[in-house]
C-alpha positions as a LaTeX table, in Angstrom:
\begin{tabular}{lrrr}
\hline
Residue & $x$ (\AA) & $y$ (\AA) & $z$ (\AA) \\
\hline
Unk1 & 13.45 & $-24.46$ & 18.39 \\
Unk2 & 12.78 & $-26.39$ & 21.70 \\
Unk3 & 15.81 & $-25.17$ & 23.36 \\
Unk4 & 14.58 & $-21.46$ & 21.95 \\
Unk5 & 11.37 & $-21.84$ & 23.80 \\
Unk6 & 13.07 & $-22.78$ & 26.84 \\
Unk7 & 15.19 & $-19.97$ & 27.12 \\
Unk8 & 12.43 & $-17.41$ & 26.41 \\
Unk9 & 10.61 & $-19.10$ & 28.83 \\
Unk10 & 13.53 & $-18.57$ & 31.48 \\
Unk11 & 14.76 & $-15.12$ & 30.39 \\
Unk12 & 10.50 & $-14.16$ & 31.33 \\
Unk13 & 11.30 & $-16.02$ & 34.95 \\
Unk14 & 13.92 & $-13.66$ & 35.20 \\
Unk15 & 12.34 & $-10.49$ & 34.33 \\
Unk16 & 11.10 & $-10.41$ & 38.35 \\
Unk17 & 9.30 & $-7.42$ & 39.72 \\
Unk18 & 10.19 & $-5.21$ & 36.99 \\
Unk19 & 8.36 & $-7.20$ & 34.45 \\
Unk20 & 5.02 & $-8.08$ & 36.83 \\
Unk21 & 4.74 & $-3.62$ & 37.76 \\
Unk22 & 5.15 & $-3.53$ & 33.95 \\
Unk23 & 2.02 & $-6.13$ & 33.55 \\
Unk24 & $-0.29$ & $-4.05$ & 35.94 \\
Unk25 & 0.20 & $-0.75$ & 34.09 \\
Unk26 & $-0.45$ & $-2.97$ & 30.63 \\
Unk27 & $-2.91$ & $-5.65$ & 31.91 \\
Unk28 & $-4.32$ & $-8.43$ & 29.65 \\
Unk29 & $-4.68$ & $-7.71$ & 25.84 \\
Unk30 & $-6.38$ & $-9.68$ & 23.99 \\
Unk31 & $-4.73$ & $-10.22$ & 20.11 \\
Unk32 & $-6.67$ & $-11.74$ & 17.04 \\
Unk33 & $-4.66$ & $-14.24$ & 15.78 \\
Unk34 & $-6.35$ & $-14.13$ & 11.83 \\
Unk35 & $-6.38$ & $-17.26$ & 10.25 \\
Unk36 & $-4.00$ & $-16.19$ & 7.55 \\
Unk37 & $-0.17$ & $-16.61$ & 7.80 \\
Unk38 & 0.90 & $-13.59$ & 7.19 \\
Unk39 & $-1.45$ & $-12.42$ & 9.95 \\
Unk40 & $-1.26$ & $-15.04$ & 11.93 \\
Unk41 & 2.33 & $-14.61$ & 12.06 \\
Unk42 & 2.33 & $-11.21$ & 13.18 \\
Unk43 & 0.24 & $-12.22$ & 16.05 \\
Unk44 & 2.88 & $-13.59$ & 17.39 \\
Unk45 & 5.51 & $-11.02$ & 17.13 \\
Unk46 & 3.30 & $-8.98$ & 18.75 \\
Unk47 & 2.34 & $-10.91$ & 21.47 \\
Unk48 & 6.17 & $-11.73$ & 22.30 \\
Unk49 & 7.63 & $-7.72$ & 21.44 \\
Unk50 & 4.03 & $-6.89$ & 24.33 \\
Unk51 & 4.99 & $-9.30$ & 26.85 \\
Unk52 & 8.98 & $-9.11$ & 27.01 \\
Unk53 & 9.23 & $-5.69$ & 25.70 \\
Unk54 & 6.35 & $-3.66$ & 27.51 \\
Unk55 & 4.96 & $-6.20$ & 29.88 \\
Unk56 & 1.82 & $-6.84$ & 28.69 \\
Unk57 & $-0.24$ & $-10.24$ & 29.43 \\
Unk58 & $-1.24$ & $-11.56$ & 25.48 \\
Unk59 & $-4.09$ & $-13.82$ & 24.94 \\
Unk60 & $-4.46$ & $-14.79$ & 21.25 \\
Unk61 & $-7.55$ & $-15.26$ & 20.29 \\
Unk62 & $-8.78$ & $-17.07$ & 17.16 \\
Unk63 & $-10.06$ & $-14.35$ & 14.32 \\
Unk64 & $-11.38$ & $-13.84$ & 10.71 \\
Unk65 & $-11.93$ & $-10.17$ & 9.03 \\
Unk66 & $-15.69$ & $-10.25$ & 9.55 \\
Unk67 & $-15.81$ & $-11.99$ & 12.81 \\
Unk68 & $-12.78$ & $-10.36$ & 14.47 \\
Unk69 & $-13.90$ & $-6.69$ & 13.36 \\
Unk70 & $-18.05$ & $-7.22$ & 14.30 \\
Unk71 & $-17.04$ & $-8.39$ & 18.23 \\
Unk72 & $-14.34$ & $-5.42$ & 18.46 \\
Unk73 & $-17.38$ & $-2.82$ & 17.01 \\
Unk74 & $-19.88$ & $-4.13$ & 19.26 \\
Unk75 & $-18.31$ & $-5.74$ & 21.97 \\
Unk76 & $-14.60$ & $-4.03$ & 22.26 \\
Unk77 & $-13.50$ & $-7.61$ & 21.96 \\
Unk78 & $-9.99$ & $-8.41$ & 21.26 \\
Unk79 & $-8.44$ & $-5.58$ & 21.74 \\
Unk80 & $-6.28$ & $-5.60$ & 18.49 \\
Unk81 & $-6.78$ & $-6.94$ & 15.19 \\
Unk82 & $-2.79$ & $-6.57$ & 13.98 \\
Unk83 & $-3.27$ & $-6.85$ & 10.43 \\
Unk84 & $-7.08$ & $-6.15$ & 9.24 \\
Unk85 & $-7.45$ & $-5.38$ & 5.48 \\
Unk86 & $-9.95$ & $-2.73$ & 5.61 \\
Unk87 & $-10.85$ & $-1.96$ & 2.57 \\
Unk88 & $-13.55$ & $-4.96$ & 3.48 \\
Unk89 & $-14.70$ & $-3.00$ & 6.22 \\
Unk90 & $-14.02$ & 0.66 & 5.36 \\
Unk91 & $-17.34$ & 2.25 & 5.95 \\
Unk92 & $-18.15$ & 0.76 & 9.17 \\
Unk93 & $-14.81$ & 1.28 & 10.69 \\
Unk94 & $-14.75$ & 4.78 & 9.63 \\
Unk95 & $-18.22$ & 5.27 & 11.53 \\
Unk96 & $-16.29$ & 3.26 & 14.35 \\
Unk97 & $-13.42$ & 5.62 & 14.53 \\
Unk98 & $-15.34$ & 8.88 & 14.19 \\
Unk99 & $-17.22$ & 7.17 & 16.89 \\
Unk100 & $-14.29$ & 6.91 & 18.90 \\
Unk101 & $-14.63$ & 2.96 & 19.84 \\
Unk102 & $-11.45$ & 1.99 & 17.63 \\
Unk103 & $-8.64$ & 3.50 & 16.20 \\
Unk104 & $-6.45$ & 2.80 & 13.50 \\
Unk105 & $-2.69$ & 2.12 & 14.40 \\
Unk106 & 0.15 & 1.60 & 11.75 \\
Unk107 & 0.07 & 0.03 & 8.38 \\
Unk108 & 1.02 & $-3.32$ & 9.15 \\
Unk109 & 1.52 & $-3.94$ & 5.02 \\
Unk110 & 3.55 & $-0.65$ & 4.04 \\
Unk111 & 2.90 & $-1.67$ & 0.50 \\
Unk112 & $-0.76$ & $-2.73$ & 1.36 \\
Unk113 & $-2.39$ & $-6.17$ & $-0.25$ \\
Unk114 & $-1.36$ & $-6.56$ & $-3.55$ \\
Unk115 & $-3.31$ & $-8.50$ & $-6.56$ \\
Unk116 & $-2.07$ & $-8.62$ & $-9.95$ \\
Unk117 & $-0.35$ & $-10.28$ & $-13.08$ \\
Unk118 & 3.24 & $-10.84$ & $-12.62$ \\
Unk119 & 6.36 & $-12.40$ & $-14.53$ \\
Unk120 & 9.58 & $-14.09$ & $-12.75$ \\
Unk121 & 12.31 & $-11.23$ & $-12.41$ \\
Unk122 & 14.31 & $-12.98$ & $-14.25$ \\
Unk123 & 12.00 & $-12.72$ & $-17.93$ \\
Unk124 & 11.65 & $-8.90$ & $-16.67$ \\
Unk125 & 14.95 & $-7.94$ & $-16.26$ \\
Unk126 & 16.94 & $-9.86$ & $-20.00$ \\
Unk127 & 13.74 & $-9.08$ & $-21.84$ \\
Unk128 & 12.77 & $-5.27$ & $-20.42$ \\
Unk129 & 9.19 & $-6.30$ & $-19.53$ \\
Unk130 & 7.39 & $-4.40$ & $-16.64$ \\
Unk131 & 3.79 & $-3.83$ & $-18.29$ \\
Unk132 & 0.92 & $-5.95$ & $-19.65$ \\
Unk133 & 1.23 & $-4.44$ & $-22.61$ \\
Unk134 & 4.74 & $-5.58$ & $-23.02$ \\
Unk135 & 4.45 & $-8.84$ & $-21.47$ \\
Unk136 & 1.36 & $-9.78$ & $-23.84$ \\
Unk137 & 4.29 & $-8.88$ & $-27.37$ \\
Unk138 & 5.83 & $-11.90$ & $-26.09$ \\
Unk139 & 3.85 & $-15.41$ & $-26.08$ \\
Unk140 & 7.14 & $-17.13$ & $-27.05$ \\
Unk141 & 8.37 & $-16.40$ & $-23.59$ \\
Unk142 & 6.06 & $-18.37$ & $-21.83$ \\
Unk143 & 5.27 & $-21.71$ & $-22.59$ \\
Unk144 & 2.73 & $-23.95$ & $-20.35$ \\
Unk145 & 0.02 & $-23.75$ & $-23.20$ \\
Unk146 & $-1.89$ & $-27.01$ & $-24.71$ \\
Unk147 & $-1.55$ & $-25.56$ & $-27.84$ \\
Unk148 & 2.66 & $-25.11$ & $-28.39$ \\
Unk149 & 2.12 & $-22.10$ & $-30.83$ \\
Unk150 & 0.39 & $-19.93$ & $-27.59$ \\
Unk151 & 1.67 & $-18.63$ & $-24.58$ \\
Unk152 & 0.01 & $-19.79$ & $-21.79$ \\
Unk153 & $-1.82$ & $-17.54$ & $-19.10$ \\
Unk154 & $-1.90$ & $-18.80$ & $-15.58$ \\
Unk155 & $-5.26$ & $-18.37$ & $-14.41$ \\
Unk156 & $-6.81$ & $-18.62$ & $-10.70$ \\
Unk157 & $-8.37$ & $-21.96$ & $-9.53$ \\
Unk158 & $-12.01$ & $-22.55$ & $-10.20$ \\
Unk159 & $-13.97$ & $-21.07$ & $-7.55$ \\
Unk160 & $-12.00$ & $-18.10$ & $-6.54$ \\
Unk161 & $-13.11$ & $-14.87$ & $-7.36$ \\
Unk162 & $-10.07$ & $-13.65$ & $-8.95$ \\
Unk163 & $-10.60$ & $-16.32$ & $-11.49$ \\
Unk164 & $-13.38$ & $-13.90$ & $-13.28$ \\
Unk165 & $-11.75$ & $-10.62$ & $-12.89$ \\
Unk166 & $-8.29$ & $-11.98$ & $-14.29$ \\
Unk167 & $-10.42$ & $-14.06$ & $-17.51$ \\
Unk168 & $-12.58$ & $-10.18$ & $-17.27$ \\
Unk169 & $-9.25$ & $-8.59$ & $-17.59$ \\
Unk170 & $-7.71$ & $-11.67$ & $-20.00$ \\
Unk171 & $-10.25$ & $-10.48$ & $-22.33$ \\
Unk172 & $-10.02$ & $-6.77$ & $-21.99$ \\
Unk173 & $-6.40$ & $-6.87$ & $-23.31$ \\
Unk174 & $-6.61$ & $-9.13$ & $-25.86$ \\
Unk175 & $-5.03$ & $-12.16$ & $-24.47$ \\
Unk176 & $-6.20$ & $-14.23$ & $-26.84$ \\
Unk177 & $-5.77$ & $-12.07$ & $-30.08$ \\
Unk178 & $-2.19$ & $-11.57$ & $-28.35$ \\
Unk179 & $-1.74$ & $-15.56$ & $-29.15$ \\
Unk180 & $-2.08$ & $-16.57$ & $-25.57$ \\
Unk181 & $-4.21$ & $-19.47$ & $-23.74$ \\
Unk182 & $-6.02$ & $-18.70$ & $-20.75$ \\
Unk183 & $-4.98$ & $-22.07$ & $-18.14$ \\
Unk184 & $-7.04$ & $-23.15$ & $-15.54$ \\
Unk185 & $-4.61$ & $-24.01$ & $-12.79$ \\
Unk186 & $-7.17$ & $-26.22$ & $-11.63$ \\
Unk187 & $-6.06$ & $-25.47$ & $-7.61$ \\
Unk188 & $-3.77$ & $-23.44$ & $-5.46$ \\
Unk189 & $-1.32$ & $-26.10$ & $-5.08$ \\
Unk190 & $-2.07$ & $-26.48$ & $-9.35$ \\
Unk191 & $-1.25$ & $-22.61$ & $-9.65$ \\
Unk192 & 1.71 & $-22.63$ & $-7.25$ \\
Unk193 & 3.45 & $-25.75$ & $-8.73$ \\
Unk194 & 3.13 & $-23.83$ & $-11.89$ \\
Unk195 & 5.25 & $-21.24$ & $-10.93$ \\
Unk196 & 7.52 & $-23.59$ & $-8.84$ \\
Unk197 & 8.02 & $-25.33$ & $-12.08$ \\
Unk198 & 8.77 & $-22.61$ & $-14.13$ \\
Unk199 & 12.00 & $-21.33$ & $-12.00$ \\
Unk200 & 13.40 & $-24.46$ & $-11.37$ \\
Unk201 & 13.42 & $-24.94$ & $-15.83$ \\
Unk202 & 13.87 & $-20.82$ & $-15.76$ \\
Unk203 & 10.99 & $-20.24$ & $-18.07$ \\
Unk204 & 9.00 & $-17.48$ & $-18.48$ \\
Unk205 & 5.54 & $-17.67$ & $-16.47$ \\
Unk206 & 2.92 & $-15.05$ & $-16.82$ \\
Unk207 & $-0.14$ & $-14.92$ & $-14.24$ \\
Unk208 & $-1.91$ & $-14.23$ & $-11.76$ \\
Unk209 & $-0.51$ & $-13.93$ & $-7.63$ \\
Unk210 & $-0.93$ & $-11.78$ & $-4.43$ \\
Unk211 & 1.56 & $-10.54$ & $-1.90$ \\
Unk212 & 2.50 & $-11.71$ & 0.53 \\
Unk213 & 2.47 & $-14.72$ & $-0.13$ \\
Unk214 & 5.12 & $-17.60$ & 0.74 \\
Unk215 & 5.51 & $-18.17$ & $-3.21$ \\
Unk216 & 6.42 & $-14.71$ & $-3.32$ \\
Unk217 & 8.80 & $-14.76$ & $-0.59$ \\
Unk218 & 10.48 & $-17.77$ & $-2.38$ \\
Unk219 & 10.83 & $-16.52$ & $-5.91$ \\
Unk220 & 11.50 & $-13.21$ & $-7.43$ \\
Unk221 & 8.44 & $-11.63$ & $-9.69$ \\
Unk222 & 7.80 & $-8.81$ & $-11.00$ \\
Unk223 & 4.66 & $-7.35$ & $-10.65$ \\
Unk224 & 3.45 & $-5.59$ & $-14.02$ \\
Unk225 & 2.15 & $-2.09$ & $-14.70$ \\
Unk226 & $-1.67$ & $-1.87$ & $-16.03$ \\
Unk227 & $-1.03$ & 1.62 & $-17.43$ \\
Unk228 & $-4.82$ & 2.07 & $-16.23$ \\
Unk229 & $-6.26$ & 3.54 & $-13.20$ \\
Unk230 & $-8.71$ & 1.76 & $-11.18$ \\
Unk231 & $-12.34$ & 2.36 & $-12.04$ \\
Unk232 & $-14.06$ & 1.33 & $-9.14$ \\
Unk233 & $-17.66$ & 1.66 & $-11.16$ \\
Unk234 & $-16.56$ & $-0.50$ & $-13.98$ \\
Unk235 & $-14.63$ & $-2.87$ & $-11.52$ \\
Unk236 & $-17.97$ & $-3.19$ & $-9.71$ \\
Unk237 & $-20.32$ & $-3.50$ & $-12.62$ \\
Unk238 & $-18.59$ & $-5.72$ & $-14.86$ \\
Unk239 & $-15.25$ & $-6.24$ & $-14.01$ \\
Unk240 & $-15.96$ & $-8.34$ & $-10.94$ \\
Unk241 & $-18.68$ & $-10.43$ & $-12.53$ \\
Unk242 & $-19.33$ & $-13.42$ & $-14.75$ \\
Unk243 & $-21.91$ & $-11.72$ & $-16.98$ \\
Unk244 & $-19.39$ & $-9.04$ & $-17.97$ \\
Unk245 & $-19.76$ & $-9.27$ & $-21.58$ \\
Unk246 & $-17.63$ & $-6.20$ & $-23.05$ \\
Unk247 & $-15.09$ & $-5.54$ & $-20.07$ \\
Unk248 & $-12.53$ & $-2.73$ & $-20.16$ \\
Unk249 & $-8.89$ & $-2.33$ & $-19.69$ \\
Unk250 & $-9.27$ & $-2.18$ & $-15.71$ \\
Unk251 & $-6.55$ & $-2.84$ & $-12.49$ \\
Unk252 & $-6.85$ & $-3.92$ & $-9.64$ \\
Unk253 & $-6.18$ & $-1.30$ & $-6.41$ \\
Unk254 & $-4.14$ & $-2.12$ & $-3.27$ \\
Unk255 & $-5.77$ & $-3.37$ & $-0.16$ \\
Unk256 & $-5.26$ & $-1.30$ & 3.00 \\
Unk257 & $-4.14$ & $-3.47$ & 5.75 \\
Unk258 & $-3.81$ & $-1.80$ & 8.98 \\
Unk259 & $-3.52$ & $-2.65$ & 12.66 \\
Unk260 & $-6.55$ & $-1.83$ & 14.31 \\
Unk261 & $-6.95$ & $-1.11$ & 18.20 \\
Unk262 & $-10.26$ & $-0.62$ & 20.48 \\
Unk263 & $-9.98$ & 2.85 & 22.82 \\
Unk264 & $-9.98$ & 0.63 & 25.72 \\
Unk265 & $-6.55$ & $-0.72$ & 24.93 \\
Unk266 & $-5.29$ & 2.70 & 23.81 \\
Unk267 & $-6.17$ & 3.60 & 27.02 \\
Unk268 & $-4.43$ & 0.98 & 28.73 \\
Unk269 & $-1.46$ & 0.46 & 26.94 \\
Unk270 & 0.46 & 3.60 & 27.47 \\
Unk271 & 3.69 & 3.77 & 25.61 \\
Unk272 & 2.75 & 0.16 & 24.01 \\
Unk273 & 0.74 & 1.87 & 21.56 \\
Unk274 & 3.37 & 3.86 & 20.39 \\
Unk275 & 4.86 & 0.81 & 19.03 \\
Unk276 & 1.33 & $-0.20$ & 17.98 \\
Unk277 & 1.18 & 2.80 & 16.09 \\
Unk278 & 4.87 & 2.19 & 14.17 \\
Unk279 & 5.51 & $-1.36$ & 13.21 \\
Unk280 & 5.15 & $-1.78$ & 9.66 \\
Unk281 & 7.00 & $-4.50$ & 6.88 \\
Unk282 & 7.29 & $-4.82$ & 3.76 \\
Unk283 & 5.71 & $-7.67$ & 1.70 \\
Unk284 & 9.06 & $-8.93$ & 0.37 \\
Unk285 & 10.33 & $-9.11$ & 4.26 \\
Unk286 & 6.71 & $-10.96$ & 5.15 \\
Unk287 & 7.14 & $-13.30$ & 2.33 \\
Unk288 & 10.99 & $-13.95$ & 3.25 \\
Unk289 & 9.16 & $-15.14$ & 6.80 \\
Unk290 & 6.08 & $-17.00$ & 5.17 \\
Unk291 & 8.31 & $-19.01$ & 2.72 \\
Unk292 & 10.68 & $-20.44$ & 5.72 \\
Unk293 & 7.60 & $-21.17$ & 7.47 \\
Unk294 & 5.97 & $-23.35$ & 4.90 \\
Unk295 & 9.70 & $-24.89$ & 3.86 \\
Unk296 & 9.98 & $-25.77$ & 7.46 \\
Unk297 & 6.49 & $-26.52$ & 7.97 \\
Unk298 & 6.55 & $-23.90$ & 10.57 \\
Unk299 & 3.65 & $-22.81$ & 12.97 \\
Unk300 & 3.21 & $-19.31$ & 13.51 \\
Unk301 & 4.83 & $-18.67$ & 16.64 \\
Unk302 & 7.82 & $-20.16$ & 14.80 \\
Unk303 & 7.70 & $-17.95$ & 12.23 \\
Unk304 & 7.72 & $-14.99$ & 15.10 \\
Unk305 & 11.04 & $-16.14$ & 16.58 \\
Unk306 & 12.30 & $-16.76$ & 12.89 \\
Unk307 & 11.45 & $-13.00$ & 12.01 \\
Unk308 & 12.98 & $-11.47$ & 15.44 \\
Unk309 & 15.79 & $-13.80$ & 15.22 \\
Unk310 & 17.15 & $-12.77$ & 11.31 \\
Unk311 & 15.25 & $-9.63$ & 11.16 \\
Unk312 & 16.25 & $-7.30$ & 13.63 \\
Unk313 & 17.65 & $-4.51$ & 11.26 \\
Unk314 & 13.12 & $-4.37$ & 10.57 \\
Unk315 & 11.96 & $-4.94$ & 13.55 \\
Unk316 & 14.50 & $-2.85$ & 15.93 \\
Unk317 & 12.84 & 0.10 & 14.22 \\
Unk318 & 9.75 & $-0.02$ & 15.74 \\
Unk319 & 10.59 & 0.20 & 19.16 \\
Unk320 & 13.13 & 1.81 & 21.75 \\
Unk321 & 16.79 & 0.77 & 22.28 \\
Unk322 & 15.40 & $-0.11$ & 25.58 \\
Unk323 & 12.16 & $-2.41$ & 24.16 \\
Unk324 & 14.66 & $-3.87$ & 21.69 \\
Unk325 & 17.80 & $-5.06$ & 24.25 \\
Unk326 & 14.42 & $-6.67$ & 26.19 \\
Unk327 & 12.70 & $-8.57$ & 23.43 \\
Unk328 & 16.31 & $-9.74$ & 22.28 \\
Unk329 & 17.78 & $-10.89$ & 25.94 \\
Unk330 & 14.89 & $-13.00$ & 26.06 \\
Unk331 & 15.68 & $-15.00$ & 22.67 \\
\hline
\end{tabular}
């Protein structure tokens, strides 16, 4: 990886006068780097596609969802949030962008966030499971419980707020009348060792994840149907809480995640926003990157050269022949 940085760093050196009149139409951007992998990872990619592919000037900058989208509202500072999950933020940043003081460039997550209950691919595809309905005929299939005549239910860690809406949710289908036991994982390591566990005996597990995730990226699940659309009032009322005493048969709905730009970078990023505007991945390709980084106890800007280095047919698409023979002569 050392002699990787080198030559990047050499290939810039190289770039001459081309590269520095490139910079002054550009100028300095300022990039949230979020303190999430996925996002944080993406960071970087952008930061090295803007500087050896449009000749920009990149400053991360440290960033959280709350933080990072409060100083680009009020203060146009950074310039780009590259993966912002709005749905946290939607009313505000729709005021913003009617406004005109941001703007909303690509959907980083094509698939958006995604919470839910899944089941190894494996268990999906011999035994035709791909709801909660079906998954919840078959407690023999997943072992894990204290009690060897239930299935066991892999639970959030204490604390975490999906903890009550999947025991809210446990309850609305009749997980327990369904012979299953309701597990407190106890931590995220507790939760992901549980499914680490499972593939390596190829057992069934049955439980709670997001994507992307690095677990994800590293084992094949299957995310299973509700049947149910999401009511936000219920979700709200009771769902979501711990006093929810009757919950209903409720889902969960897909976070928007979106790259988010202030006008003054539109402004001063000519065709750079186009690209802005374009990139998008898939969670299975952003789990692919987040499991080599935590196998390889990767950094970020690791992960960036991993992804641009084994994922050109992805990344090749969101920019120019031109942009792309750049960003690769420099790696």
């Amino acid at each position: 990886m050392k002699k990787l940085f080198v030559s990047v760093a050499a290939a810039t050196l190289c770039m001459g006068a081309s590269s520095a009149m490139a910079a002054e139409e550009c100028g300095t951007v300022t990039v949230a780097e979020m303190n999430w992998a996925s996002a944080g990872a993406i960071a970087h990619i952008d930061k090295i596609i803007l500087e050896e592919g449009y000749g920009c000037e990149v400053e991360l900058v440290s960033g959280d969802t709350m933080p990072t989208f409060t100083s680009m509202n009020e203060k146009s500072e950074p310039d780009m949030a590259p993966e912002l999950w709005i749905n946290a933020v939607r009313e505000p940043l729709d005021k913003a962008v009617a406004a005109g003081d941001l703007i909303i460039g690509g959907e980083i997550l094509n698939e958006g966030g995604v919470e839910g209950w899944w089941v190894p691919t494996y268990i999906a595809e011999e035994h035709g499971i791909t709801t909660v309905a079906e998954a919840l005929k078959h407690p023999e299939l997943f072992p894990g419980a204290e009690d060897d005549s239930k299935g066991a239910f892999f639970n959030c860690p204490s604390g975490w707020n999906c903890q009550i809406t999947t025991g809210n949710l446990f309850k609305a289908f009749g997980g327990e009348d369904a012979g299953f036991e309701l597990v407190d994982t106890g931590s995220a390591a507790g939760l992901d060792g549980s499914i680490a566990r499972a593939f390596e005996r190829k057992e069934g597990w049955l439980g709670y994840y997001w994507a992307p995730t690095a677990i994800l990226g590293k084992y094949d699940m299957t995310l299973l149907d509700f049947e149910v659309p999401h009511d936000k009032a219920e979700w709200d009322s009771c769902t979501v809480l711990t006093e929810c005493a009757e919950p209903k048969k409720n889902s969960w709905v897909a976070s928007e995640v979106y790259t988010v730009v202030t006008d003054d970078f539109a402004e001063k990023a000519g065709v750079a926003m186009d690209y802005v505007k374009g990139r998008s991945w898939d969670n299975r390709t952003a789990g692919k990157v987040l499991a080599w980084m935590t196998d390889n106890q990767a950094t970020n800007e690791d992960g960036a050269f991993y992804f641009l280095e084994n994922h050109s047919d992805v990344w090749e698409k969101w920019v120019s022949p031109e942009v792309a023979e750049k960003v690769k002569s420099a790696l």
